[in-house]
Short mmCIF file of C-alpha atoms in Angstrom, two decimals:
data_model
loop_
_atom_site.label_atom_id
_atom_site.label_comp_id
_atom_site.label_asym_id
_atom_site.label_seq_id
_atom_site.Cartn_x
_atom_site.Cartn_y
_atom_site.Cartn_z
CA SER A 241 0.01 -0.08 0.01
CA GLY A 242 1.00 3.54 -0.38
CA TYR A 243 -0.23 7.04 -1.83
CA VAL A 244 -0.24 8.45 -5.50
CA ASP A 245 -0.37 11.65 -3.86
CA CYS A 246 0.65 11.97 -0.32
CA ASP A 247 -0.87 15.52 0.41
CA GLU A 248 -4.08 14.35 -0.73
CA THR A 249 -3.72 10.84 0.87
CA ILE A 250 -4.90 9.36 -2.43
CA PRO A 251 -4.08 5.55 -2.45
CA VAL A 252 -2.20 3.62 -4.99
CA ASN A 253 -4.66 1.18 -6.67
CA ASN A 254 -4.53 -1.25 -9.67
CA ASP A 255 -4.89 1.43 -12.21
CA THR A 256 -2.27 3.51 -10.82
CA VAL A 257 0.38 4.63 -13.45
CA PHE A 258 3.99 5.01 -12.04
CA GLY A 259 6.57 7.13 -13.77
CA ILE A 260 9.78 5.08 -14.41
CA GLY A 261 12.14 8.18 -15.07
CA SER A 262 15.49 7.25 -16.75
CA VAL A 263 14.46 3.49 -17.26
CA THR A 264 12.85 4.77 -20.62
CA LYS A 265 16.56 5.75 -21.75
CA THR A 266 17.43 1.97 -22.05
CA PHE A 267 14.26 1.57 -24.22
CA THR A 268 15.12 4.58 -26.23
CA ARG A 269 18.56 3.35 -26.95
CA ILE A 270 17.22 -0.16 -28.16
CA GLY A 271 14.93 1.98 -30.33
CA ILE A 272 17.77 3.74 -31.86
CA ALA A 273 19.90 0.61 -32.14
CA LYS A 274 16.91 -1.16 -34.04
CA LEU A 275 16.43 1.96 -36.31
CA VAL A 276 20.33 1.65 -36.98
CA GLU A 277 20.09 -2.16 -37.71
CA LEU A 278 17.43 -1.90 -40.11
CA GLY A 279 19.39 1.04 -41.97
CA TYR A 280 17.15 3.91 -41.32
CA LEU A 281 19.36 5.92 -39.01
CA GLN A 282 23.13 6.40 -38.71
CA LEU A 283 24.55 7.15 -35.49
CA ASP A 284 27.15 9.82 -36.48
CA THR A 285 24.60 11.63 -38.74
CA SER A 286 23.66 15.24 -37.70
CA ILE A 287 20.41 15.42 -36.01
CA SER A 288 19.15 17.90 -38.59
CA VAL A 289 18.89 14.92 -41.23
CA TYR A 290 15.87 13.46 -38.84
CA LEU A 291 14.48 16.48 -37.32
CA LYS A 292 13.25 19.90 -39.03
CA ASN A 293 13.99 23.23 -37.89
CA ILE A 294 17.47 22.48 -35.83
CA PRO A 295 18.98 26.04 -35.18
CA SER A 296 22.50 26.46 -36.62
CA ASP A 297 24.33 25.95 -33.17
CA LYS A 298 22.95 22.48 -33.06
CA GLN A 299 23.19 21.62 -36.53
CA PHE A 300 26.49 19.70 -35.43
CA ASN A 301 24.75 17.39 -32.97
CA THR A 302 24.81 13.82 -33.85
CA VAL A 303 22.65 11.00 -32.80
CA ARG A 304 25.57 9.33 -31.24
CA GLN A 305 26.21 12.39 -29.15
CA LEU A 306 22.74 12.40 -27.91
CA LEU A 307 22.90 8.85 -26.88
CA GLU A 308 26.33 9.60 -25.19
CA HIS A 309 25.29 12.68 -23.24
CA ARG A 310 27.92 14.45 -25.22
CA SER A 311 25.41 17.08 -27.04
CA GLY A 312 25.96 20.11 -24.95
CA LEU A 313 22.30 20.24 -24.41
CA PRO A 314 21.23 21.07 -20.80
CA GLY A 315 20.07 18.33 -18.56
CA TYR A 316 16.36 19.61 -18.40
CA HIS A 317 14.05 21.47 -20.45
CA GLU A 318 12.05 22.93 -17.43
CA LYS A 319 11.30 26.55 -16.82
CA GLY A 320 12.69 27.81 -13.59
CA ASN A 321 13.94 24.92 -11.23
CA LEU A 322 11.30 22.55 -11.66
CA GLY A 323 13.68 19.58 -12.58
CA ASP A 324 11.93 17.22 -14.93
CA PHE A 325 8.53 17.41 -13.43
CA GLU A 326 6.85 20.17 -15.30
CA THR A 327 4.08 18.30 -17.52
CA ILE A 328 4.49 19.84 -20.97
CA ASP A 329 3.78 18.42 -24.49
CA LYS A 330 6.45 17.10 -26.94
CA ALA A 331 6.23 20.05 -29.05
CA MET A 332 6.91 22.49 -26.14
CA ALA A 333 9.78 20.24 -24.70
CA ASN A 334 11.52 20.19 -28.14
CA GLN A 335 11.13 24.16 -28.48
CA ARG A 336 12.52 24.71 -25.31
CA ILE A 337 15.38 22.28 -25.86
CA LEU A 338 16.24 23.86 -29.28
CA GLU A 339 16.04 27.32 -27.79
CA SER A 340 18.26 26.60 -25.06
CA ARG A 341 21.87 27.75 -25.03
CA LEU A 342 24.72 24.64 -25.58
CA LEU A 343 26.80 24.18 -22.39
CA PHE A 344 29.59 23.43 -24.54
CA THR A 345 30.66 22.35 -28.04
CA PRO A 346 28.84 19.12 -29.08
CA GLY A 347 31.24 16.19 -28.53
CA ALA A 348 33.67 17.95 -26.47
CA LYS A 349 32.42 16.96 -22.93
CA TYR A 350 30.12 14.41 -21.10
CA ARG A 351 27.04 16.00 -19.23
CA TYR A 352 23.87 13.93 -18.43
CA SER A 353 21.01 15.37 -20.59
CA ASN A 354 17.41 14.48 -20.21
CA SER A 355 17.08 16.99 -23.19
CA GLY A 356 19.03 14.83 -25.53
CA TYR A 357 16.70 11.71 -25.00
CA THR A 358 13.72 13.74 -25.43
CA LEU A 359 15.22 14.48 -28.99
CA LEU A 360 16.02 10.89 -29.57
CA ALA A 361 12.41 9.94 -28.82
CA SER A 362 11.17 12.49 -31.55
CA ILE A 363 14.00 10.97 -34.25
CA ILE A 364 12.37 7.80 -33.35
CA GLU A 365 8.85 8.95 -34.20
CA GLU A 366 10.37 11.09 -37.38
CA VAL A 367 12.30 7.81 -38.56
CA SER A 368 9.77 5.12 -37.83
CA GLY A 369 6.41 7.06 -38.71
CA GLU A 370 5.00 5.80 -35.46
CA SER A 371 4.36 7.36 -32.08
CA TYR A 372 7.06 6.61 -29.48
CA THR A 373 4.51 4.69 -27.44
CA GLU A 374 3.52 2.43 -30.51
CA PHE A 375 7.20 2.07 -31.66
CA ARG A 376 8.25 0.97 -28.11
CA ALA A 377 5.25 -1.39 -27.57
CA GLU A 378 6.22 -3.44 -30.85
CA ALA A 379 9.96 -2.98 -29.88
CA ASP A 380 9.26 -4.36 -26.32
CA MET A 381 7.43 -7.36 -27.45
CA GLU A 382 10.29 -8.21 -29.74
CA ILE A 383 12.54 -7.81 -26.75
CA ILE A 384 10.32 -9.78 -24.51
CA THR A 385 9.82 -12.64 -27.20
CA ASN A 386 13.49 -12.73 -28.38
CA VAL A 387 16.10 -11.98 -25.38
CA HIS A 388 16.18 -14.58 -23.04
CA LEU A 389 19.44 -13.97 -21.74
CA PHE A 390 18.60 -10.89 -19.38
CA ALA A 391 15.84 -13.27 -17.86
CA GLY A 392 18.36 -15.74 -16.74
CA TYR A 393 17.36 -18.15 -19.40
CA ARG A 394 19.42 -19.87 -22.27
CA ASN A 395 17.53 -19.22 -25.67
CA ILE A 396 18.63 -22.19 -27.71
CA ASN A 397 17.93 -20.55 -30.98
CA ALA A 398 20.08 -17.59 -29.99
CA GLU A 399 24.36 -17.64 -29.87
CA TYR A 400 25.87 -15.67 -27.43
CA ASP A 401 28.83 -15.35 -25.26
CA ARG A 402 28.32 -14.45 -21.47
CA ASN A 403 31.46 -12.41 -21.40
CA ASP A 404 30.55 -10.33 -24.68
CA LEU A 405 27.31 -8.27 -25.39
CA THR A 406 27.20 -9.40 -29.05
CA PHE A 407 24.04 -11.42 -29.61
CA ASN A 408 23.40 -13.30 -32.81
CA ASN A 409 19.59 -13.43 -32.86
CA SER A 410 16.74 -12.44 -35.04
CA PHE A 411 16.37 -8.99 -33.08
CA TYR A 412 19.89 -7.86 -32.56
CA GLY A 413 21.45 -9.28 -35.72
CA GLY A 414 24.76 -9.69 -33.94
CA MET A 415 24.82 -5.94 -33.25
CA LYS A 416 26.76 -4.49 -30.10
CA LEU A 417 24.48 -2.59 -27.93
CA SER A 418 27.08 -0.51 -26.48
CA PHE A 419 27.72 2.97 -28.09
#
């Protein structure tokens, strides 16, 4: 038991939806890897190839830099100091990200950035032609049915080495998932 809202003492129930925060970054990375595997996306290509109206200071950002938190984008796209808790739509989030000042030249440093992953989700939508949720639902189902290693089971139809993250099965196609 627990509360959805402690101030209002609204209890958790079977229909409560919980935010999972940065766990979604894993799914975003897998979605990008899938699009790379299919040949729809290249990691070292400018994000301006996949998204429209990218300002000139962000034209040199690549998909890889967004994945690696090396884009120079601020960590969050909130107004004020709300962290990542302000409810805004995708269009407003992207607008704020693209209007923000870069903190450093893309690729020069590492700095954790939720903003970069917001843009990656938009890239997934643009490239796949599906909403992020629809794309993830299909990709998550593929993961569940094809990758048994993470559940501790040996998939007799997959070849893998426990010391290597290269999987040779239908989903990953022998692709390394480290970027």
